[in-house]
């Protein structure tokens, strides 16, 4: 599975794309923190035994599309009840849904744990044949592999998310192609490193 840092990077990138939709700095900060919570929510099965895979025939049901969209849908409902402007409500609701689903995308790209993406409609589990991202690693102060895997994860995600955010916001254009190519090459090197790890 991907790490909390990876999920937070994805959520922060989404939040920074929407900064024009929120006028105040406190509003932008609150929204970024909420997106990080949405992006991390599927890992709640570590904390709640009833949601743990051991209670569901080995399936991590919190890592399904349906479960990942529960909180984003509630977010959209709250925005509606708060009478947010329609255009803003739509953008923020889509952003919340993408934050929730980003968890599944990152965990799928690790290529280790099968994910029951279609639960409860199907118990079929899906796993990527290639590990583009490393697993999170056991959190221990003296665990070399934990820090190595965090470095690889950031090396893959940070350049790609920076480019995607820049293109979305119109801050990167053809004139910046050398920077874009350099960043994507850096990400490619880290992907190659990750793909070569034993799983």
C-alpha positions as a printed NumPy array, in Angstrom:
array([[  0.   ,   0.   ,   0.   ],
       [  1.063,   3.56 ,  -0.553],
       [  2.092,   5.752,   2.382],
       [  0.268,   8.574,   4.146],
       [  2.798,  10.954,   2.574],
       [  1.882,   9.803,  -0.93 ],
       [ -1.838,  10.158,  -0.275],
       [ -1.264,  13.592,   1.235],
       [  0.761,  14.732,  -1.805],
       [ -2.06 ,  13.704,  -4.138],
       [ -4.67 ,  15.465,  -1.979],
       [ -2.592,  18.64 ,  -1.645],
       [ -2.117,  18.771,  -5.421],
       [ -5.882,  18.603,  -5.882],
       [ -6.392,  21.302,  -3.256],
       [ -3.885,  23.625,  -4.918],
       [ -5.705,  23.234,  -8.234],
       [ -8.867,  24.553,  -6.572],
       [ -7.333,  27.497,  -4.715],
       [ -9.149,  30.021,  -6.905],
       [-12.48 ,  28.549,  -5.767],
       [-11.764,  29.469,  -2.136],
       [-11.058,  33.095,  -1.359],
       [ -9.664,  33.002,   2.166],
       [ -6.343,  31.42 ,   3.244],
       [ -8.108,  29.675,   6.139],
       [-10.657,  28.245,   3.715],
       [ -7.903,  26.929,   1.45 ],
       [ -6.074,  25.375,   4.408],
       [ -9.241,  23.746,   5.749],
       [-10.078,  22.392,   2.31 ],
       [ -6.563,  20.976,   1.84 ],
       [ -6.712,  19.245,   5.232],
       [-10.149,  17.829,   4.424],
       [ -8.919,  16.463,   1.094],
       [ -5.996,  14.793,   2.892],
       [ -8.548,  13.184,   5.233],
       [-10.617,  12.003,   2.248],
       [ -7.541,  10.627,   0.485],
       [ -6.481,   8.745,   3.62 ],
       [ -9.933,   7.522,   4.711],
       [ -9.787,   4.031,   3.114],
       [ -7.01 ,   3.102,   5.554],
       [ -9.51 ,   3.375,   8.406],
       [ -9.696,  -0.422,   8.313],
       [ -6.427,  -0.42 ,  10.253],
       [ -8.243,   1.284,  13.149],
       [-11.707,  -0.316,  13.069],
       [-11.708,  -4.127,  13.457],
       [-15.18 ,  -4.478,  11.895],
       [-13.816,  -3.045,   8.645],
       [-10.562,  -5.016,   8.707],
       [ -9.884,  -7.6  ,   6.006],
       [ -9.941, -10.388,   8.621],
       [-13.661,  -9.676,   9.099],
       [-14.382,  -9.819,   5.353],
       [-12.765, -12.99 ,   4.   ],
       [ -9.467, -11.224,   3.429],
       [-11.016,  -8.366,   1.435],
       [-10.112,  -4.759,   2.262],
       [-13.632,  -3.494,   1.609],
       [-12.603,   0.054,   2.466],
       [-10.502,  -0.065,  -0.702],
       [-13.51 ,  -0.253,  -3.01 ],
       [-14.838,   2.509,  -5.233],
       [-18.131,   2.573,  -3.321],
       [-16.505,   2.974,   0.1  ],
       [-14.006,   5.561,  -1.166],
       [-16.86 ,   7.747,  -2.411],
       [-18.96 ,   7.76 ,   0.787],
       [-17.255,  10.771,   2.381],
       [-16.87 ,  12.688,  -0.91 ],
       [-20.611,  12.26 ,  -1.555],
       [-21.338,  13.508,   1.967],
       [-19.039,  16.456,   1.213],
       [-21.036,  17.261,  -1.907],
       [-24.257,  17.05 ,   0.103],
       [-22.857,  19.377,   2.773],
       [-21.83 ,  21.889,   0.108],
       [-25.363,  21.746,  -1.302],
       [-26.95 ,  22.265,   2.113],
       [-24.581,  25.168,   2.757],
       [-25.932,  26.775,  -0.43 ],
       [-22.506,  27.17 ,  -1.987],
       [-22.539,  28.754,  -5.456],
       [-23.409,  26.073,  -8.009],
       [-20.164,  26.318, -10.015],
       [-18.038,  26.229,  -6.856],
       [-20.088,  23.349,  -5.421],
       [-19.603,  21.288,  -8.571],
       [-15.838,  21.893,  -8.706],
       [-15.294,  21.132,  -5.029],
       [-17.484,  18.02 ,  -5.182],
       [-15.496,  16.65 ,  -8.117],
       [-12.279,  17.498,  -6.274],
       [-13.513,  15.606,  -3.182],
       [-14.397,  12.559,  -5.294],
       [-10.978,  12.59 ,  -6.952],
       [ -9.302,  12.788,  -3.522],
       [-11.225,   9.731,  -2.339],
       [-10.453,   7.753,  -5.492],
       [ -6.79 ,   8.815,  -5.497],
       [ -6.187,   6.431,  -2.602],
       [ -7.252,   3.483,  -4.74 ],
       [ -5.137,   4.616,  -7.682],
       [ -1.974,   4.945,  -5.607],
       [ -2.507,   1.651,  -3.779],
       [ -3.218,  -0.104,  -7.088],
       [  0.042,   1.24 ,  -8.522],
       [  1.99 ,  -0.421,  -5.703],
       [  1.144,  -3.76 ,  -7.306],
       [  1.129,  -5.851,  -4.117],
       [ -2.247,  -6.037,  -2.376],
       [ -5.32 ,  -7.018,  -4.472],
       [ -8.07 ,  -4.4  ,  -4.178],
       [-11.802,  -5.291,  -4.245],
       [-12.62 ,  -2.238,  -6.351],
       [-16.163,  -3.358,  -7.253],
       [-17.274,  -4.471,  -3.792],
       [-20.134,  -4.978,  -2.819],
       [-21.191,  -5.791,  -6.396],
       [-18.296,  -8.198,  -6.853],
       [-15.607,  -9.752,  -4.667],
       [-13.158,  -9.781,  -7.564],
       [ -9.822,  -8.268,  -6.522],
       [ -7.503,  -6.349,  -8.83 ],
       [ -3.74 ,  -5.913,  -8.631],
       [ -1.377,  -4.051, -10.943],
       [  1.103,  -6.34 , -12.745],
       [  3.809,  -3.682, -12.4  ],
       [  4.827,  -1.936,  -9.19 ],
       [  5.107,   1.7  , -10.213],
       [  5.127,   2.77 ,  -6.544],
       [  6.85 ,   1.021,  -3.624],
       [  4.933,  -0.259,  -0.613],
       [  4.807,   1.992,   2.436],
       [  7.168,  -0.154,   4.467],
       [  7.003,  -0.831,   8.186],
       [  7.194,   2.396,  10.188],
       [ 10.287,   2.06 ,  12.348],
       [ 12.901,   4.693,  13.121],
       [ 15.778,   2.412,  12.12 ],
       [ 14.058,   0.803,   9.111],
       [ 16.156,   1.657,   6.031],
       [ 13.49 ,   0.305,   3.676],
       [ 10.858,   2.656,   5.097],
       [ 12.946,   5.718,   4.211],
       [ 14.044,   4.265,   0.87 ],
       [ 10.445,   3.588,  -0.127],
       [  9.337,   7.07 ,   0.949],
       [ 12.105,   8.575,  -1.18 ],
       [ 11.033,   6.526,  -4.201],
       [  7.364,   7.385,  -3.678],
       [  8.081,  11.118,  -3.476],
       [ 10.465,  10.829,  -6.441],
       [  7.682,   9.343,  -8.547],
       [  4.74 ,  11.423,  -7.363],
       [  6.138,  14.913,  -6.734],
       [  7.36 ,  15.582, -10.315],
       [  4.253,  14.069, -11.933],
       [  1.829,  15.91 ,  -9.656],
       [  3.763,  19.173, -10.089],
       [  3.519,  18.903, -13.87 ],
       [ -0.163,  17.893, -13.781],
       [ -1.03 ,  20.778, -11.452],
       [  0.964,  23.257, -13.543],
       [ -0.752,  22.172, -16.751],
       [ -4.194,  22.326, -15.13 ],
       [ -3.587,  25.826, -13.786],
       [ -1.982,  27.03 , -17.022],
       [  1.356,  27.721, -15.34 ],
       [  3.287,  25.316, -17.573],
       [  3.208,  25.783, -21.311],
       [  5.274,  24.888, -24.371],
       [  7.946,  27.341, -23.226],
       [  8.421,  25.184, -20.127],
       [  8.853,  21.941, -22.051],
       [ 12.477,  21.503, -20.921],
       [ 11.371,  21.678, -17.288],
       [  8.473,  19.295, -17.954],
       [ 10.752,  16.781, -19.699],
       [ 13.328,  16.991, -16.902],
       [ 10.695,  16.405, -14.217],
       [  9.164,  13.478, -16.077],
       [ 12.612,  11.949, -16.606],
       [ 13.243,  12.188, -12.859],
       [  9.921,  10.488, -12.189],
       [ 10.777,   7.841, -14.789],
       [ 14.053,   7.038, -13.029],
       [ 12.255,   6.537,  -9.737],
       [  9.589,   4.404, -11.457],
       [ 12.335,   2.198, -12.892],
       [ 13.858,   1.88 ,  -9.411],
       [ 10.462,   0.963,  -7.935],
       [  9.682,  -1.556, -10.671],
       [ 12.962,  -3.327,  -9.932],
       [ 12.17 ,  -3.897,  -6.252],
       [ 11.245,  -7.385,  -5.081],
       [  7.572,  -7.765,  -4.167]])
